[in-house]
Every structure is written in C-alpha cells, then in structure tokens.
Tab-separated table of C-alpha atoms in Angstrom:
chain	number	residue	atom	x	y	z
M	631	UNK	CA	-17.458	3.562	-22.016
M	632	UNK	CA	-14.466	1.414	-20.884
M	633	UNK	CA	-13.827	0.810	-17.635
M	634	UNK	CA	-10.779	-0.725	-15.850
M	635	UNK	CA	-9.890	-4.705	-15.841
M	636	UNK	CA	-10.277	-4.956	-12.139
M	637	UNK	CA	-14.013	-3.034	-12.065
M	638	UNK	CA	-14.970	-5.324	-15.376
M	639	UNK	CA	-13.893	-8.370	-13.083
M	640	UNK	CA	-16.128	-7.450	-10.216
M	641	UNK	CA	-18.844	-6.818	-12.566
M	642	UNK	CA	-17.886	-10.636	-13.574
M	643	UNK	CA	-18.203	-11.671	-10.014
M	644	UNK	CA	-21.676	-9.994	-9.581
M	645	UNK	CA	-22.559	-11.835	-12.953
M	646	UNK	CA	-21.657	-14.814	-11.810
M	647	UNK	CA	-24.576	-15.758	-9.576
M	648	UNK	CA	-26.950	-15.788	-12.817
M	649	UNK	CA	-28.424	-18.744	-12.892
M	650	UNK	CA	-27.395	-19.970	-9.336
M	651	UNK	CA	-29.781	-20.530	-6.491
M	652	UNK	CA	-29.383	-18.016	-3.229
M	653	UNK	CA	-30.068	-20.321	0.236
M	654	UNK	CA	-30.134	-17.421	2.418
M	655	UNK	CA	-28.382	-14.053	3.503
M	656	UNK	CA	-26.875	-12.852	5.942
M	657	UNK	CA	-24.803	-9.372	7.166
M	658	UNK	CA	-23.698	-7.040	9.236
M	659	UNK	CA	-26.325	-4.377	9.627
M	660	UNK	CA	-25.386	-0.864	10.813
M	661	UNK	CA	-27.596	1.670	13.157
M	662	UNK	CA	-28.923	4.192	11.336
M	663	UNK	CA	-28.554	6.062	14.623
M	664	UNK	CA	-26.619	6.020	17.409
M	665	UNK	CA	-29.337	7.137	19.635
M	666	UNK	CA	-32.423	5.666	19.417
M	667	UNK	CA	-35.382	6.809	20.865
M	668	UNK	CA	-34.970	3.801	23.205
M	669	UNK	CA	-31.361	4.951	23.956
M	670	UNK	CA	-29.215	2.856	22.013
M	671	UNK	CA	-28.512	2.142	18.646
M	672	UNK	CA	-31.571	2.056	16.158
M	673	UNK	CA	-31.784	-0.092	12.835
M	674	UNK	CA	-34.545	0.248	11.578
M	675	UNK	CA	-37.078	3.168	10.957
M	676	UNK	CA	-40.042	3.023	9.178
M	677	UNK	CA	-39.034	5.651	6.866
M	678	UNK	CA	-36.047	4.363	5.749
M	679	UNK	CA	-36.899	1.799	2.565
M	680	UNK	CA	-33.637	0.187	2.999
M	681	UNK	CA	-31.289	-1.502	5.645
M	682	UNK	CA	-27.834	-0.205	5.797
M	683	UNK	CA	-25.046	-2.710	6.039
M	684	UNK	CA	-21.420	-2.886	6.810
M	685	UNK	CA	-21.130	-5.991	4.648
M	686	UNK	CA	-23.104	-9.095	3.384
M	687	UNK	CA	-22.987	-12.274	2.475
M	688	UNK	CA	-25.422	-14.727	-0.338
M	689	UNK	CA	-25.287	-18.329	0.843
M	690	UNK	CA	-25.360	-20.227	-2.535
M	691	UNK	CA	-27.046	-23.903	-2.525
M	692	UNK	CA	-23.696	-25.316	-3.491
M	693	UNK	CA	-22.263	-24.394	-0.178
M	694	UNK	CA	-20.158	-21.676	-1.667
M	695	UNK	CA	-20.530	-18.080	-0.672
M	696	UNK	CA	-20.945	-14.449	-2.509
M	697	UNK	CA	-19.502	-11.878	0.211
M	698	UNK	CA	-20.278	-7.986	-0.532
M	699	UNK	CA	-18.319	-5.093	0.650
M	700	UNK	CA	-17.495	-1.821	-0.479
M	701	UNK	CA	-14.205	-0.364	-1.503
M	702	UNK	CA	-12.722	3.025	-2.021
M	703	UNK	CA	-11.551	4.029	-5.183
M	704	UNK	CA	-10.152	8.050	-4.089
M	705	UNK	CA	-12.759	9.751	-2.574
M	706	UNK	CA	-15.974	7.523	-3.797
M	707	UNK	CA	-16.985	4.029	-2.389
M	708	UNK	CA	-18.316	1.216	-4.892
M	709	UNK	CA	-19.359	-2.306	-4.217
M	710	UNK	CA	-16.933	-5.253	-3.976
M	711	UNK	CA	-18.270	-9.118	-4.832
M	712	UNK	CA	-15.864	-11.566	-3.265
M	713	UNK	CA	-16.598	-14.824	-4.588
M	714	UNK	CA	-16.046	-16.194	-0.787
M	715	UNK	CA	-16.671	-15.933	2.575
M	716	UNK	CA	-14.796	-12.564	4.153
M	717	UNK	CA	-13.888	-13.742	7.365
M	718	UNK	CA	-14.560	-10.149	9.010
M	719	UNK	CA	-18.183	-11.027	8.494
M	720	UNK	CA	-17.614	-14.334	9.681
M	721	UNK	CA	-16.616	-13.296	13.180
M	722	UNK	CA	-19.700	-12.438	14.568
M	723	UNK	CA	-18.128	-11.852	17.869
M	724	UNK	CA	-16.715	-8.752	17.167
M	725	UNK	CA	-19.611	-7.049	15.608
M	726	UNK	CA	-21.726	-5.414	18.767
M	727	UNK	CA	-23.176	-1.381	19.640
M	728	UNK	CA	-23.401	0.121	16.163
M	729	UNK	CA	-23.360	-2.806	14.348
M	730	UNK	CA	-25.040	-6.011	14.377
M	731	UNK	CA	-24.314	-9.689	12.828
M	732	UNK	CA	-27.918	-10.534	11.665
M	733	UNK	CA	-29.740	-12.829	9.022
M	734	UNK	CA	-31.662	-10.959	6.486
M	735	UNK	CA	-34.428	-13.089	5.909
M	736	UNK	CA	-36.265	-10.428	4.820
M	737	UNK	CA	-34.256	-10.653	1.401
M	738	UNK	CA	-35.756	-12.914	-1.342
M	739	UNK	CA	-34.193	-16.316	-2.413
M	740	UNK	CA	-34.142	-18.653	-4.836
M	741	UNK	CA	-33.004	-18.408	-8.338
M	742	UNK	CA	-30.427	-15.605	-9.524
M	743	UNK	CA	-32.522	-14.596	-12.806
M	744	UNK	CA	-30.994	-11.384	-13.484
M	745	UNK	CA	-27.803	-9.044	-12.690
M	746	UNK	CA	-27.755	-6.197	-14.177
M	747	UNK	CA	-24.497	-3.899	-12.988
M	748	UNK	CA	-23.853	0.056	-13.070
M	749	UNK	CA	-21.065	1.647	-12.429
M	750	UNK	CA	-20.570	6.014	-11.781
M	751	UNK	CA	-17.258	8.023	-12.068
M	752	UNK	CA	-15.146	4.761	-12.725
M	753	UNK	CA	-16.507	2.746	-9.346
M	754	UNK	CA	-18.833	0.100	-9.404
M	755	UNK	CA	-22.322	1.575	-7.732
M	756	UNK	CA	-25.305	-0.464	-8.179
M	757	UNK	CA	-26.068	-4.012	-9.016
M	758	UNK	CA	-29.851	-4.530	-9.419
M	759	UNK	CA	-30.519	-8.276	-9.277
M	760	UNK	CA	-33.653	-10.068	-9.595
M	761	UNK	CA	-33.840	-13.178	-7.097
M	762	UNK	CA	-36.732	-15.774	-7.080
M	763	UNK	CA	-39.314	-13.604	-9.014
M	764	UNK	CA	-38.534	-10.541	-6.983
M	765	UNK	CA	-36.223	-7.475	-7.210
M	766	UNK	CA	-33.345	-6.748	-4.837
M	767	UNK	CA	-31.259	-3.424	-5.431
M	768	UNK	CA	-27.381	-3.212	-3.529
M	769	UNK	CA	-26.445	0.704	-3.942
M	770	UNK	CA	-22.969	1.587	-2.383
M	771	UNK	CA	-23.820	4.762	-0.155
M	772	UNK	CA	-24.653	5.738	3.163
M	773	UNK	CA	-27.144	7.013	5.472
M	774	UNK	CA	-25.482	10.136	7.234
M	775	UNK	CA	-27.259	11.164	10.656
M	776	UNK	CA	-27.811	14.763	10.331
M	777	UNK	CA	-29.639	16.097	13.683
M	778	UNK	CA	-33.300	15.088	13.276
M	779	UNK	CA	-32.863	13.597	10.130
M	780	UNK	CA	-30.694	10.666	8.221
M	781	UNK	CA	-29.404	12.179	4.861
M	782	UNK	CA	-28.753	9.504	1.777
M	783	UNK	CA	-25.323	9.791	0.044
M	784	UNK	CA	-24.298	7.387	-2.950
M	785	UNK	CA	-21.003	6.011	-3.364
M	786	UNK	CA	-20.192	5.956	0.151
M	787	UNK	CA	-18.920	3.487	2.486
M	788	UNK	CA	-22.138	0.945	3.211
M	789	UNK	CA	-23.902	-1.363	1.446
M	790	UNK	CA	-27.939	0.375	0.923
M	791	UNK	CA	-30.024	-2.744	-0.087
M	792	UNK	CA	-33.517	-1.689	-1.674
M	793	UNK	CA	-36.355	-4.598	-2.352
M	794	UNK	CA	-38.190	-2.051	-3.744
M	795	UNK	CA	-36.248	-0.225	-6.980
M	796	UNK	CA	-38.715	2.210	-6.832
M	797	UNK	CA	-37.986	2.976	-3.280
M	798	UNK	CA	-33.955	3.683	-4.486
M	799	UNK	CA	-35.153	5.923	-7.000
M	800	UNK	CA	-37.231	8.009	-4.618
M	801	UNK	CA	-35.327	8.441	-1.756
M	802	UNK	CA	-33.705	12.200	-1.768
M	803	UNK	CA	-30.251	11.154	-2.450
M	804	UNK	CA	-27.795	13.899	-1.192
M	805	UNK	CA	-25.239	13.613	-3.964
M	806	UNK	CA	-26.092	12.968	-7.716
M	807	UNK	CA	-26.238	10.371	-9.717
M	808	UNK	CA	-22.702	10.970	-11.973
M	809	UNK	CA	-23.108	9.760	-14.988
M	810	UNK	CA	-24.311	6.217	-13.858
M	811	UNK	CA	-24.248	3.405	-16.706
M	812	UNK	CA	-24.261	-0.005	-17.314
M	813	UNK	CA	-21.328	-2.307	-17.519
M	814	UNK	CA	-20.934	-5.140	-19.743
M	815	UNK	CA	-19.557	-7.988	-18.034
M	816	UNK	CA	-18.079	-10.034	-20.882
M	817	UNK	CA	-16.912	-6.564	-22.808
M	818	UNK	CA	-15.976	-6.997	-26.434
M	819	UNK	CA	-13.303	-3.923	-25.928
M	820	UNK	CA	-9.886	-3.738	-24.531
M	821	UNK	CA	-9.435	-2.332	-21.204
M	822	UNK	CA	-8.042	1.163	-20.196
C-alpha cells in the first residue's frame, strides 16, 4: 500500500527515536469523566488500561524533544510526531478542569529499541514502540462517556497510550479496526 508523502514523513518522525534514549515524559492528560464520583473531573479508573491524553511529549537525553498530537485527516484522527516541543503543551497554565499538565512517570524510559508504525484508512493510527525493555502502545482514539460507561473509539481526537499491547487489543473498541497495516518508513515506492 502507498500512502501519502506527508503520512510517510510522520512515520519518519516516529522512526526517528530508534536508537535514542527517552529521559522522561510528560502530557496533558484528559478526564475520562467529567463527574467523578468525588465531583469533579476523574482520570483515572481502574478499568480503563490506558490514560487518555490531549497531547504528549518524550524528553530525549540530548535535550531535544518528541511532541505527540493528533490530527484530523476528514472525519478520522491519526497521530502527529513533532520533532519539537509544541508550545500548547508547554503552557501548563492554561491546562486546568478537564485537563491536566502532568508527568507520566508511569511510562518506561530508556532506550528507543523499536518503532513499529500502522496506519488505517490513509491516517496514521498506532505506533507501538518498545522503550527500555518494555512495550508502550500510542493509539489515536478516544474514550467517549456514555452514561454509566466510557465507550473506546479509534481514530479519534486523543492520544490512548497502552503499556500493556495486550490491554489495546482487548479493550471493546467501538469502531473497527479498517484495514490497519504497517508503514514502511524509508519506502522503496513513489508516493501517491
């Protein structure tokens, strides 16, 4: 399959931190409800194998920065590397209620060893990387409070970050996985 020059770069810039060594993390995490049992927003819930995040950011040991987002491409969301800081997630002042400037130490560090990227219906979806011996999974979707229960969607607006693969695969995912493959990086084939 071919995929556009722009969606081939970003696979590029996902690629690129093979190899490199991840300091920390950090994002903007987003409530998974509104209404918490406590009253106000809730991020985190036992059941939910994931966190949900506006945005994030890998702190490289040479002081540069990997910043992840999502974009839209028509109707469906995919994941957008920026091989810098995004100064939205920078100013941590503005993030408050629903969403929440954070550190996610409880992603893993160290050495990039693998980065493997998928894209479905033309948008860049998942990028399974594997990060000082241990898996990390960034899925562009959602969590979508539904009354008394959150509901999964892929290629939505968020960033869904799994450290357990299995976990991504399991969850009841509201929309289909559409014809998901991998993308070459460093194609041998001309673009569309």
């Amino acid at each position: 399959m071919t995929y556009t020059e722009w969606v081939v770069e970003r696979a590029q810039d996902f690629d690129s931190l093979r190899g490199r060594r991840i300091d920390s993390w950090a994002g903007v995490k987003m409530a998974l409800r509104e209404d918490g049992p406590d009253g106000g927003p809730q991020f985190a819930d036992p059941a939910v194998p994931c966190l949900q995040l506006w945005g994030m950011q890998a702190h490289l040991d040479d002081g540069r920065t990997l910043s992840v987002l999502t974009y839209q491409d028509d109707d469906l969301f995919g994941l957008w590397p920026q091989r810098r800081p995004d100064p939205r997630l920078e100013n941590r002042e503005r993030w408050d209620g629903i969403y929440r400037w954070t550190a996610l130490s409880e992603l893993p560090t160290g050495l990039v060893e693998d980065v493997i990227v998928f894209a479905e219906e033309g948008v860049l979806a998942e990028v399974d990387l594997r990060v000082g011996g241990r898996p990390l999974v960034l899925v562009a979707g959602e969590l979508i409070e539904d009354w008394t229960r959150l509901v999964f969607n892929r290629l939505d607006e968020s960033v869904l970050v799994f450290t357990d693969p299995a976990a991504a695969e399991r969850v009841a995912w509201s929309t289909p996985q559409l014809g998901r493959a991998r993308i070459d990086p460093w194609p041998k084939v001309s673009f569309c």
